Short mmCIF file of C-alpha atoms in Angstrom, two decimals:
data_model
loop_
_atom_site.label_atom_id
_atom_site.label_comp_id
_atom_site.label_asym_id
_atom_site.label_seq_id
_atom_site.Cartn_x
_atom_site.Cartn_y
_atom_site.Cartn_z
CA MET A 208 22.66 -16.95 20.33
CA GLU A 209 21.23 -14.51 18.36
CA LYS A 210 17.29 -14.95 17.81
CA VAL A 211 16.32 -16.41 13.79
CA HIS A 212 13.28 -16.60 12.00
CA ASP A 213 12.79 -19.65 10.18
CA PRO A 214 11.48 -18.68 6.35
CA ARG A 215 10.14 -21.83 5.93
CA GLU A 216 8.36 -22.04 9.09
CA PHE A 217 6.52 -18.41 8.12
CA ILE A 218 5.47 -19.31 4.17
CA ARG A 219 4.11 -22.83 5.16
CA GLY A 220 1.95 -20.90 8.04
CA ILE A 221 0.79 -18.24 5.35
CA GLN A 222 0.17 -20.94 2.53
CA GLN A 223 -2.16 -22.61 5.56
CA ILE A 224 -3.62 -19.34 6.32
CA LEU A 225 -4.48 -18.82 2.58
CA ILE A 226 -6.10 -22.44 2.14
CA ASN A 227 -7.99 -22.46 4.65
CA ASN A 228 -11.27 -20.90 3.36
CA THR A 229 -12.91 -20.27 7.09
CA ILE A 230 -10.44 -17.97 8.23
CA ARG A 231 -11.10 -13.68 7.05
CA ILE A 232 -8.62 -12.43 4.90
CA GLY A 233 -7.83 -8.89 4.16
CA PHE A 234 -5.11 -6.64 2.77
CA LEU A 235 -3.77 -3.20 3.09
CA PHE A 236 -2.27 -2.16 -0.06
CA GLY A 237 -0.51 0.70 0.05
CA ALA A 238 1.64 3.10 -2.08
CA GLY A 239 4.29 0.32 -2.81
CA THR A 240 1.85 -2.10 -5.24
CA SER A 241 1.49 0.67 -7.61
CA MET A 242 4.86 1.60 -7.81
CA ALA A 243 5.72 -2.19 -8.39
CA ALA A 244 3.81 -2.36 -11.69
CA PRO A 245 5.52 -1.71 -14.43
CA LEU A 246 5.63 1.08 -16.92
CA THR A 247 4.68 -0.45 -20.34
CA ASP A 248 4.83 1.87 -23.74
CA SER A 249 1.64 1.59 -25.90
CA ASP A 250 2.46 -2.51 -27.20
CA GLY A 251 2.87 -3.32 -23.93
CA GLU A 252 6.90 -3.66 -23.19
CA PRO A 253 8.48 -2.67 -19.67
CA ILE A 254 10.51 0.46 -20.93
CA LYS A 255 13.83 1.18 -18.70
CA ASP A 256 15.81 3.58 -16.94
CA GLU A 257 19.43 4.31 -17.44
CA LYS A 258 20.56 1.59 -15.63
CA ASN A 259 18.38 -1.09 -17.41
CA ARG A 260 15.76 -1.31 -14.50
CA ILE A 261 12.17 -1.26 -15.24
CA LYS A 262 10.50 1.82 -14.32
CA PRO A 263 7.33 2.28 -12.02
CA LEU A 264 4.42 3.21 -13.39
CA ILE A 265 3.74 4.81 -10.56
CA PRO A 266 6.67 7.05 -8.83
CA GLY A 267 7.51 6.95 -5.28
CA VAL A 268 7.19 9.97 -2.93
CA TRP A 269 10.80 10.83 -4.30
CA ALA A 270 10.80 10.29 -7.80
CA MET A 271 7.23 12.21 -7.77
CA THR A 272 8.94 15.32 -5.58
CA ASP A 273 11.62 15.68 -8.19
CA SER A 274 9.42 15.39 -11.21
CA ILE A 275 7.27 18.01 -9.29
CA ILE A 276 9.74 20.38 -8.79
CA ALA A 277 11.15 20.13 -12.10
CA GLY A 278 8.09 21.05 -13.52
CA ILE A 279 7.72 24.60 -11.60
CA VAL A 280 8.96 27.00 -13.69
CA GLU A 281 7.42 30.53 -12.38
CA ALA A 282 10.21 32.35 -10.61
CA LYS A 283 8.38 33.22 -7.53
CA PHE A 284 7.17 29.82 -7.17
CA LYS A 285 10.74 28.24 -7.60
CA LYS A 286 12.05 30.75 -5.26
CA ALA A 287 9.11 30.17 -2.72
CA LEU A 288 10.45 26.71 -3.00
CA GLU A 289 13.75 26.64 -2.10
CA THR A 290 13.27 29.26 1.17
CA ILE A 291 11.24 26.09 2.44
CA LYS A 292 13.88 23.70 1.10
CA ALA A 293 16.20 25.58 3.50
CA GLU A 294 13.86 25.99 6.13
CA LEU A 295 13.47 22.08 6.22
CA GLU A 296 16.81 20.92 6.15
CA GLU A 297 17.66 23.96 8.99
CA ASN A 298 14.87 21.09 10.98
CA ASN A 299 16.65 17.97 9.73
CA SER A 300 13.57 17.41 7.69
CA ALA A 301 13.79 15.90 4.07
CA PHE A 302 13.01 17.86 1.26
CA MET A 303 9.63 15.97 0.12
CA LEU A 304 5.89 15.79 -0.61
CA GLU A 305 4.25 15.58 2.81
CA ASN A 306 6.99 17.97 4.27
CA ILE A 307 6.74 20.45 1.66
CA ILE A 308 3.17 20.66 1.12
CA SER A 309 2.35 20.59 5.12
CA ALA A 310 5.07 23.54 5.20
CA ILE A 311 2.71 25.07 2.74
CA ASP A 312 -0.34 24.66 4.91
CA GLN A 313 1.60 25.89 8.42
CA LYS A 314 2.32 29.22 5.96
CA LEU A 315 -1.33 29.04 5.15
CA LYS A 316 -3.11 29.21 8.71
CA VAL A 317 -0.49 32.00 9.61
CA VAL A 318 0.32 33.98 6.69
CA GLY A 319 -2.96 36.27 7.29
CA LYS A 320 -2.42 39.79 4.41
CA ASP A 321 0.90 39.54 4.80
CA THR A 322 3.35 37.62 2.89
CA LEU A 323 5.46 34.31 3.63
CA CYS A 324 8.34 32.93 1.56
CA GLY A 325 7.37 36.22 -0.79
CA LEU A 326 3.66 34.35 -1.61
CA ASN A 327 0.61 36.31 -0.41
CA LYS A 328 -2.26 33.70 1.03
CA GLU A 329 -3.49 33.17 -2.33
CA GLU A 330 -0.18 32.34 -3.99
CA LEU A 331 0.17 30.21 -1.37
CA LYS A 332 -3.00 28.32 -2.24
CA GLU A 333 -2.20 28.13 -5.79
CA LEU A 334 1.38 26.55 -5.18
CA ARG A 335 -0.51 24.18 -3.06
CA ILE A 336 -3.40 23.40 -6.14
CA LEU A 337 -0.30 23.07 -8.27
CA PHE A 338 1.25 20.23 -6.10
CA GLN A 339 -2.07 18.75 -5.88
CA LYS A 340 -2.88 19.00 -9.37
CA GLU A 341 0.44 17.19 -10.64
CA ILE A 342 0.04 14.69 -7.86
CA ARG A 343 -3.81 13.61 -9.83
CA SER A 344 -1.82 13.74 -12.79
CA LEU A 345 0.85 11.46 -11.88
CA VAL A 346 -1.24 8.84 -10.80
CA SER A 347 -3.58 9.17 -13.47
CA VAL A 348 -2.01 6.74 -15.53
CA HIS A 349 -5.49 4.89 -16.62
CA ASN A 350 -5.94 8.36 -18.90
CA ASN A 351 -1.95 8.07 -20.70
CA PRO A 352 -2.38 6.79 -24.16
CA ASP A 353 1.12 5.95 -24.53
CA ILE A 354 0.74 3.01 -21.60
CA ASN A 355 -0.80 -0.01 -22.48
CA ILE A 356 -2.71 0.09 -19.17
CA GLU A 357 -3.67 -3.44 -19.69
CA LYS A 358 -0.50 -5.00 -19.61
CA SER A 359 0.72 -2.38 -16.59
CA SER A 360 -1.92 -3.64 -14.03
CA GLN A 361 -1.26 -7.32 -14.44
CA LEU A 362 -0.20 -7.37 -11.35
CA HIS A 363 -3.78 -6.09 -9.69
CA THR A 364 -5.26 -8.49 -12.47
CA ASP A 365 -3.46 -11.57 -11.27
CA PHE A 366 -4.98 -10.80 -7.69
CA ALA A 367 -8.10 -10.03 -8.53
CA ARG A 368 -7.38 -13.53 -10.77
CA TRP A 369 -6.71 -14.89 -7.22
CA VAL A 370 -9.14 -13.54 -5.28
CA ASN A 371 -11.98 -15.22 -7.69
CA ASN A 372 -10.45 -18.66 -7.57
CA ALA A 373 -9.89 -18.67 -3.39
CA SER A 374 -14.07 -18.92 -3.27
CA ARG A 375 -13.89 -17.97 0.78
CA LYS A 376 -16.50 -18.54 2.85
CA ASN A 377 -16.06 -14.75 3.67
CA ALA A 378 -15.70 -11.77 0.96
CA ASN A 379 -11.70 -10.38 1.62
CA GLY A 380 -11.47 -6.63 2.54
CA VAL A 381 -9.25 -5.10 0.41
CA PHE A 382 -7.94 -1.66 2.07
CA THR A 383 -5.46 0.76 0.19
CA THR A 384 -3.96 4.24 0.22
CA ASN A 385 -3.88 4.67 -2.89
CA TYR A 386 -5.69 6.86 -5.60
CA ASP A 387 -4.92 5.38 -8.65
CA TYR A 388 -7.62 2.60 -10.40
CA LEU A 389 -5.20 -0.15 -10.52
CA PHE A 390 -7.36 -2.42 -8.17
CA GLU A 391 -11.01 -1.57 -10.46
CA LEU A 392 -8.68 -2.40 -13.27
CA GLY A 393 -7.45 -5.60 -12.42
CA PHE A 394 -11.17 -7.16 -10.84
CA GLU A 395 -12.83 -5.64 -13.98
CA SER A 396 -10.71 -6.94 -16.09
CA LYS A 397 -11.48 -10.47 -13.94
CA LYS A 398 -15.28 -9.68 -14.19
CA LEU A 399 -15.04 -9.98 -10.37
CA PRO A 400 -17.62 -7.94 -8.62
CA TYR A 401 -16.46 -5.64 -5.56
CA PHE A 402 -18.59 -3.20 -3.63
CA ASP A 403 -16.35 0.34 -2.40
CA GLY A 404 -19.48 2.20 -0.24
CA PHE A 405 -21.04 3.73 -3.34
CA VAL A 406 -24.58 2.86 -4.46
CA GLY A 407 -26.57 4.13 -7.44
CA GLY A 408 -26.25 3.88 -11.29
CA TYR A 409 -26.66 7.38 -12.72
CA LYS A 410 -24.26 9.39 -10.33
CA PRO A 411 -22.66 7.12 -7.68
CA PHE A 412 -23.16 8.62 -4.17
CA PHE A 413 -20.91 7.54 -1.10
CA ASP A 414 -23.63 5.57 1.14
CA PRO A 415 -22.19 5.07 4.64
CA VAL A 416 -24.72 3.39 5.39
CA SER A 417 -23.91 0.34 3.75
CA VAL A 418 -20.91 0.19 4.51
CA GLU A 419 -21.46 -0.50 7.89
CA ASN A 420 -23.65 -3.68 6.52
CA ASP A 421 -21.94 -6.51 6.16
CA TYR A 422 -24.64 -8.78 4.89
CA LEU A 423 -24.98 -7.01 2.05
CA ILE A 424 -23.90 -7.98 -1.20
CA PRO A 425 -22.05 -10.27 1.38
CA LYS A 426 -20.23 -12.25 -1.09
CA TRP A 427 -18.39 -9.21 -3.24
CA THR A 428 -15.07 -8.12 -2.42
CA ARG A 429 -15.15 -5.05 -0.92
CA LEU A 430 -12.85 -2.61 -1.77
CA TRP A 431 -12.12 0.16 0.81
CA LYS A 432 -9.90 3.17 -0.29
CA LEU A 433 -8.54 4.75 2.92
CA HIS A 434 -6.91 7.91 1.67
CA GLY A 435 -10.04 8.60 -1.65
CA SER A 436 -9.93 8.20 -5.07
CA LEU A 437 -10.09 9.59 -8.37
CA GLY A 438 -13.52 10.38 -9.79
CA TRP A 439 -14.62 11.01 -6.01
CA GLY A 440 -16.18 14.70 -5.77
CA TYR A 441 -18.25 16.48 -3.90
CA ASP A 442 -21.94 17.42 -5.28
CA ASP A 443 -23.28 20.53 -3.84
CA LYS A 444 -26.26 20.61 -4.87
CA GLU A 445 -27.10 17.39 -3.95
CA GLU A 446 -24.56 18.29 -0.81
CA ARG A 447 -23.33 14.63 -1.01
CA ILE A 448 -20.32 12.83 -2.41
CA ILE A 449 -20.14 11.32 -5.66
CA ARG A 450 -18.65 9.17 -8.07
CA SER A 451 -17.72 10.39 -11.37
CA ARG A 452 -14.91 9.63 -13.97
CA GLU A 453 -15.97 13.28 -15.42
CA ILE A 454 -14.39 14.96 -11.91
CA SER A 455 -10.39 15.98 -12.76
CA ASP A 456 -9.25 18.10 -10.03
CA ASP A 457 -11.48 18.83 -7.64
CA GLY A 458 -11.55 15.26 -6.25
CA ILE A 459 -12.03 13.81 -2.75
CA VAL A 460 -8.43 12.55 -1.94
CA ILE A 461 -5.93 13.10 1.13
CA TYR A 462 -2.43 14.57 0.38
CA PRO A 463 0.43 13.89 1.39
CA SER A 464 0.62 16.47 4.82
CA LEU A 465 0.66 16.26 7.93
CA LEU A 466 -3.07 17.55 7.55
CA LYS A 467 -3.94 14.41 6.10
CA TYR A 468 -4.60 12.90 10.00
CA ASP A 469 -6.99 15.44 10.26
CA ASP A 470 -8.12 14.70 7.01
CA SER A 471 -8.93 10.90 7.68
CA ARG A 472 -11.87 11.31 10.36
CA LYS A 473 -13.79 13.14 7.65
CA GLN A 474 -16.23 11.08 5.45
CA PRO A 475 -15.82 9.03 3.60
CA TYR A 476 -12.89 8.22 5.38
CA SER A 477 -13.65 7.67 8.77
CA SER A 478 -16.10 5.02 7.49
CA TYR A 479 -13.55 3.21 5.90
CA ILE A 480 -10.70 3.45 8.77
CA GLU A 481 -13.63 1.73 11.20
CA ARG A 482 -14.43 -0.86 8.68
CA LEU A 483 -10.48 -1.75 9.00
CA SER A 484 -10.91 -1.41 12.79
CA SER A 485 -14.04 -4.08 12.22
CA PHE A 486 -12.34 -6.61 10.13
CA ILE A 487 -9.13 -6.48 13.30
CA LYS A 488 -11.46 -6.39 16.55
CA LYS A 489 -13.39 -9.70 15.00
CA ASP A 490 -11.97 -13.27 15.72
CA ASP A 491 -10.22 -15.69 13.24
CA GLY A 492 -9.06 -13.01 11.17
CA VAL A 493 -5.59 -12.19 9.45
CA LEU A 494 -4.83 -9.10 7.52
CA PHE A 495 -2.03 -8.82 5.23
CA ILE A 496 0.30 -5.93 4.99
CA CYS A 497 1.80 -4.98 1.28
CA GLY A 498 3.39 -1.63 0.27
CA TYR A 499 2.58 0.17 2.82
CA SER A 500 5.32 2.27 5.11
CA PHE A 501 3.93 2.58 7.70
CA GLY A 502 3.27 6.79 7.79
CA ASP A 503 0.06 7.36 8.33
CA GLU A 504 -0.69 7.56 12.74
CA HIS A 505 -4.15 7.00 12.20
CA ILE A 506 -3.83 4.21 9.86
CA ASN A 507 -1.15 2.84 12.03
CA ASP A 508 -3.16 3.38 15.86
CA THR A 509 -6.37 1.96 14.04
CA ILE A 510 -4.37 -1.30 13.57
CA ILE A 511 -2.98 -1.11 17.14
CA ASN A 512 -5.81 -0.07 18.74
CA ALA A 513 -8.04 -2.88 17.36
CA LEU A 514 -5.35 -5.83 17.52
CA ALA A 515 -5.79 -4.61 22.01
CA GLN A 516 -9.26 -5.85 20.94
CA SER A 517 -9.28 -8.70 19.21
CA LYS A 518 -8.86 -12.44 20.90
CA SER A 519 -7.32 -14.46 17.75
CA THR A 520 -6.77 -12.01 15.17
CA THR A 521 -3.38 -11.78 13.41
CA VAL A 522 -1.81 -8.73 11.21
CA ILE A 523 1.31 -9.64 8.35
CA ALA A 524 2.77 -6.69 7.21
CA LEU A 525 5.43 -7.47 4.41
CA VAL A 526 8.01 -4.44 4.37
CA PHE A 527 9.87 -3.68 1.30
CA ASP A 528 13.22 -2.64 3.51
CA LYS A 529 16.87 -4.48 3.37
CA ALA A 530 17.78 -2.66 6.80
CA LEU A 531 14.87 -2.90 8.13
CA ASP A 532 15.82 -3.05 12.42
CA GLU A 533 14.53 -2.70 15.83
CA ASP A 534 14.58 1.27 15.09
CA SER A 535 12.81 1.56 11.73
CA THR A 536 9.09 2.41 12.07
CA ALA A 537 7.35 -0.82 10.94
CA ILE A 538 8.78 -2.43 13.98
CA LYS A 539 8.28 0.72 16.42
CA VAL A 540 4.36 0.28 15.22
CA GLY A 541 4.70 -3.62 15.75
CA ARG A 542 6.19 -4.16 19.13
CA ASN A 543 2.56 -2.88 20.05
CA SER A 544 1.27 -6.49 20.06
CA ASN A 545 2.69 -9.60 20.16
CA LYS A 546 -0.44 -10.44 17.45
CA PHE A 547 1.56 -7.66 15.06
CA MET A 548 4.26 -9.44 12.24
CA ILE A 549 6.84 -7.51 10.95
CA CYS A 550 8.77 -9.26 8.18
CA GLY A 551 11.19 -7.73 6.07
CA ASN A 552 13.69 -8.56 3.44
CA LYS A 553 16.07 -10.11 5.83
CA ALA A 554 14.25 -9.93 9.54
CA ALA A 555 11.00 -9.79 10.96
CA LEU A 556 9.41 -9.23 14.07
CA ILE A 557 7.62 -12.12 15.28
CA GLY A 558 5.48 -12.43 18.80
CA GLY A 559 8.16 -9.81 20.03
CA ILE A 560 11.15 -10.94 19.13
CA PHE A 561 13.41 -9.66 16.45
CA GLY A 562 15.85 -11.87 14.53
CA LYS A 563 17.07 -12.86 11.25
CA TRP A 564 15.80 -14.81 8.80
CA ALA A 565 17.24 -18.09 8.92
CA LEU A 566 16.79 -21.99 7.96
CA LYS A 567 16.69 -23.65 10.98
CA ARG A 568 17.02 -27.18 8.90
CA GLU A 569 17.50 -28.02 5.43
CA PRO A 570 14.38 -28.13 3.77
CA ALA A 571 13.09 -31.57 2.76
CA LYS A 572 13.19 -32.44 -0.87
CA ASP A 573 9.69 -32.01 -1.65
CA ASP A 574 9.80 -28.36 -0.23
CA PHE A 575 13.49 -27.37 -1.24
CA GLU A 576 12.34 -25.58 -4.61
CA PHE A 577 8.91 -24.57 -2.92
CA ILE A 578 10.49 -22.54 -0.32
CA ASP A 579 13.69 -21.42 -2.75
CA GLN A 580 11.69 -20.10 -4.84
CA PHE A 581 9.95 -17.41 -1.96
CA PHE A 582 13.26 -17.07 -0.18
CA ASP A 583 17.02 -15.61 -1.62
CA ARG A 584 19.39 -17.68 0.33
CA ASP A 585 23.33 -15.88 0.79
CA ALA A 586 26.09 -16.77 0.04
CA PRO A 587 27.80 -19.40 2.48
CA LEU A 588 30.28 -17.73 5.07
CA PRO A 589 33.86 -18.88 3.67
CA VAL A 590 35.28 -21.27 5.72
CA ALA A 591 38.51 -18.63 6.40
CA ASP A 592 36.17 -16.52 7.55
CA LYS A 593 35.18 -18.80 10.74
CA GLY A 594 37.15 -18.93 13.92
CA GLN A 595 37.28 -22.60 15.36
CA GLY A 596 34.62 -23.98 17.92
CA ASP A 597 31.86 -20.71 16.05
CA GLU A 598 28.59 -22.30 15.45
CA LYS A 599 27.39 -23.68 12.44
CA GLU A 600 26.09 -21.06 10.49
CA LEU A 601 22.87 -21.08 9.58
CA PRO A 602 21.61 -20.30 6.00
CA THR A 603 20.39 -16.66 6.00
CA GLY A 604 18.98 -14.74 2.90
CA GLU A 605 16.01 -13.00 1.89
CA LEU A 606 12.23 -13.22 1.92
CA LYS A 607 10.97 -12.41 -1.43
CA LEU A 608 7.11 -12.16 -0.22
CA VAL A 609 8.16 -8.65 0.70
CA ASP A 610 7.79 -8.21 -2.53
CA PHE A 611 4.18 -7.58 -4.43
CA ASN A 612 5.35 -8.76 -7.37
CA ALA A 613 6.72 -12.42 -5.49
CA LEU A 614 3.19 -11.73 -3.31
CA ILE A 615 1.35 -12.31 -6.48
CA GLU A 616 2.80 -15.28 -7.74
CA PHE A 617 2.48 -17.07 -4.26
CA LEU A 618 -1.15 -16.56 -4.29
CA VAL A 619 -1.48 -17.61 -8.12
CA ASP A 620 0.71 -20.70 -7.31
CA LEU A 621 -1.40 -21.76 -4.76
CA SER A 622 -4.66 -21.57 -7.17
CA TYR A 623 -3.32 -22.78 -9.81
CA PRO A 624 0.28 -24.48 -9.14
CA ASN A 625 0.27 -25.87 -12.89
CA GLU A 626 -0.16 -22.87 -14.74
CA GLY A 627 1.73 -19.36 -13.09
CA ARG A 628 0.90 -15.74 -13.84
CA TYR A 629 -0.13 -14.91 -17.15
CA GLU A 630 -2.68 -17.14 -17.95
#
């Protein structure tokens, strides 16, 4: 018989975890949480594409790649990128940001005084910097006067609203691979105090000792930006990492490239990765993952190694992937530990068992509306399609919680059951 996981049991289990204020709760948010935010005009109205879909505030990697490539006009760079595209296709690699920047980095290592793709070393550096600047521009949505950033960051504001009301015994740890300011905007909108590892007022600087101290301002939410952030830079005079809104093009962020695995072992990233590891190693914790594609080997390894040293902490990944199967990267990572749940739209890996979502029994009357809010049932199989003697089909469907929008709605409903979002 095909293995299944009951979404009702799962959703109720999540609910029990979140209402128990003694359990340590952490979140790891990836690029999908920024993509979930809507692009708005200056009046706060969502902007839609030609298919009448709301555009994301920050584009995904494929849309970002297309946007940057379309903006490159210099003939020498266009020709070089055509060559890189051909090389990537020859190796069955996609022509997307991480692979493009990695290809440029590899050429920079070996070009010497020669040329590659028609570019010398300085021109290859110039091309890489061009990609970096465009990436920063696309995520710097807070600077765009044509966007109503208050409306666009409402999801993150609602998350801060839940954190404010949760009154947990331990501070929430929020880890994110995103460079943008959406979580900062949300936290500050709700006057939620948070600590990101920087201290000082005039020119805040990164202090690794403070990052390691759990007893410093114990109730403040922790915001650990695993890939760096807009506004971070290096002060050559003071020889330290600082945070300033005046920093523009030379900020400290880990750009998508194979070299990011080396970069993430440097400060300040190594301190944040250690905090992620420490959170998981301690007992009685749950780390929720949302919007993360499992594309960072260092983060994946950190989670797996930390789970191996933890007795009772669980990691629950909500993966927006309607095609999630046993060959998916997320599932392969999750198979390293039975304490690692990988939950997709239609299937999940729970307790080391991969199976579809299916209701094993009809929810009770008082459960029905709540479960339907976060689980979208498939249409029943037509009678004509069933053979004689077939086992009764269990109601399958899609788990909505894998969508950041639905997750935030779920959190807010727990704290404000009669109000909902946007209060």
